[in-house]
């Protein structure tokens, strides 16, 4: 065994032959001795304890002790252990002791006296029967050269005198020993051996390596004991009934154990030096508080938060791009551009870590030498922000990224957050103060490198208690992430290794400074084909699993899913679609649960008829545009946070005097667009064969139905102008045309946003022609070909081109100079019409 590098236990007889046995003499030399488990006591060195033994194992142990000069190892059993403990049931630190004064009683009990010699650690159990034999090694106490150590020992003795003075008999017995004890380690063992504390508290003192640590624990206990004794009677009034020390031990033990447990947790947390200094200061303060103190729980809670934080970054698992792509494809159908951007983002993180030349393993804020040398600033990783309607898969994309990176996932919902303290925490001076959501989430997942999703970024607000969006700037700014300070924790914490993601339905309500921290990835709504695939691949299997159904219970026909999509949902995402599928699954689950004999009845075939029977009358008619055969009615398309939709703008004229009425719950921007459209028509009245003074004798009313839905933005500018022209010229607009675009006073058509969502809405409503601003042509480059194959897109620059595209060919004959639109195959995926920019108004004289 010696040849393998293991230390050979020294012969106990040789060791026992020495004049004296001390921990110094035993340190570094394992010995094999009998081991005696103790149930409710801890033996300290230089102290004498009476023990009572019985049984055959006790006799065997005493016999073996005669061969080791009566040396045995005494180890405390853990709580709740039976009469036959295992190796794991013993604490790892005990006391080497010598047995003396062995006395056997007639009733079979054996009384012995044990004198503690030195603390030892348990290396291994050599045998269990007929008695326990173990290999132990003495623990060398740390040699402290601190001049304050003797002062600490004196303070401990002084507090000990005050404690035992309450018991005159104990004071008379212990006074001579107190006067003779001067060595700090001897003071610690004397006090610990004679004060009434729990076995676990004694064990903690025995395991402390340095004399100062032992004395500090004892001094904490003694100070608390004196405070409790003083508070047990009114100030200045002598106590009538002195409370015995054992009666106070439970509360004091808990306080001491709390302090020891917190100190151990804080040491194991791997805190940086600055945070550790704060923790030590609070620990010293906590040592002076009693459980009855108002600040006791406040300080304890703060220290617990410090101990629970994941201070150590560790190393990040390697990023497997093929695996990441496979996970994204498995969990999400379509979204090819989005998935490609995510893979690119992960690839950059992987490449930067591989080529980083610093030693911060696992942290993605490394400085690439070539970039840093040229720009003087370290490159930073952007924060991805997924923007799209509800139900398109933003949160599930975050979960997939978490799985691809082998990181824990945590979601922070910011909807309705209006207090800065929700992000940065409350200061500890406030009642009920807590850390902010960032720190709470890191503590909950026990990792400094999670994928943290900041959900609903656009739904934060303010209420006079600070701006939460401004607080997020500290979190998302790479220059400040290494020293993020939560108001509750009050020490810098490194959040630079957190993979931050953000989601929003729209960015309009997000402040510009915060938007500057984000790289936006837009997720548009799904087509019917995509929804059908998502339902078949993900939604139906998930709901069947949730409702305890299998393939033998139900079988879905493709037309059933399309029936739900077309007749019971009208959304950009698939959230309502999944709810309707769940309704069908619940009906089948009810039938299966009620029918014990399923032979011949199952599986249920879920077809269109069954869907109608379960879901009732269809909520939406087949996708057809509203008839616009009456003058003054125009179909427009607009964008909402839940996707695109169509709207029918109605214009009506009545006798009056220059009053413009606009209804339909419109925002200020849309009202301005209506006023601009009217001004344009009045300015071009003569060219459009409209009486120039029409507005002098009439009132005009513009209305957009669905008044319960708030509508705003410049997208309806050209549609409003066409509706007014249609009304005043008594010319209906083509029923299969929808339009969007902003209008200027001079009749120019400006680009608008949300083009893909609007095109999807037009296609969903059965519109075949869509008039779009010419500058929005580039917004359709990433649209799938199947979306555009049934649409005729007409790109325009001026209102003259809009009017030429909006009215039927029969109406254009009124204008001799009007030219029919010229068709071009501008995009192989769809027929797009470019109206010549030289076209004139269709009613020009």
PDB file of C-alpha atoms in Angstrom, residues 9 94 119 121 180 239 242 332 393 433 437 443 459 507 542 555 611 733 791 806:
ATOM      1  CA  UNK A   9      -1.497   3.743   9.724  1.00  0.00           C
ATOM      2  CA  UNK A  94     -14.833  13.672  16.240  1.00  0.00           C
ATOM      3  CA  UNK A 119     -10.047  16.519  17.314  1.00  0.00           C
ATOM      4  CA  UNK A 121     -11.318  13.423  11.140  1.00  0.00           C
ATOM      5  CA  UNK A 180      -6.254  28.999  35.440  1.00  0.00           C
ATOM      6  CA  UNK A 239     -35.255  38.752  38.791  1.00  0.00           C
ATOM      7  CA  UNK A 242     -33.849  33.093  37.355  1.00  0.00           C
ATOM      8  CA  UNK A 332     -41.163  25.424 -35.206  1.00  0.00           C
ATOM      9  CA  UNK A 393     -44.074  31.469 -31.197  1.00  0.00           C
ATOM     10  CA  UNK A 433     -37.917  45.116   0.478  1.00  0.00           C
ATOM     11  CA  UNK A 437     -36.824  40.482 -10.904  1.00  0.00           C
ATOM     12  CA  UNK A 443     -31.282  33.035  -7.717  1.00  0.00           C
ATOM     13  CA  UNK A 459     -46.310  46.765 -22.130  1.00  0.00           C
ATOM     14  CA  UNK A 507     -41.928  48.643 -30.762  1.00  0.00           C
ATOM     15  CA  UNK A 542     -49.800  18.285 -27.662  1.00  0.00           C
ATOM     16  CA  UNK A 555     -58.121  10.579 -35.911  1.00  0.00           C
ATOM     17  CA  UNK A 611     -66.021  20.116 -35.683  1.00  0.00           C
ATOM     18  CA  UNK A 733     -64.544  51.280 -56.252  1.00  0.00           C
ATOM     19  CA  UNK A 791     -52.415  38.204 -55.222  1.00  0.00           C
ATOM     20  CA  UNK A 806     -58.948  51.723 -57.731  1.00  0.00           C
TER      21      UNK A 806
END
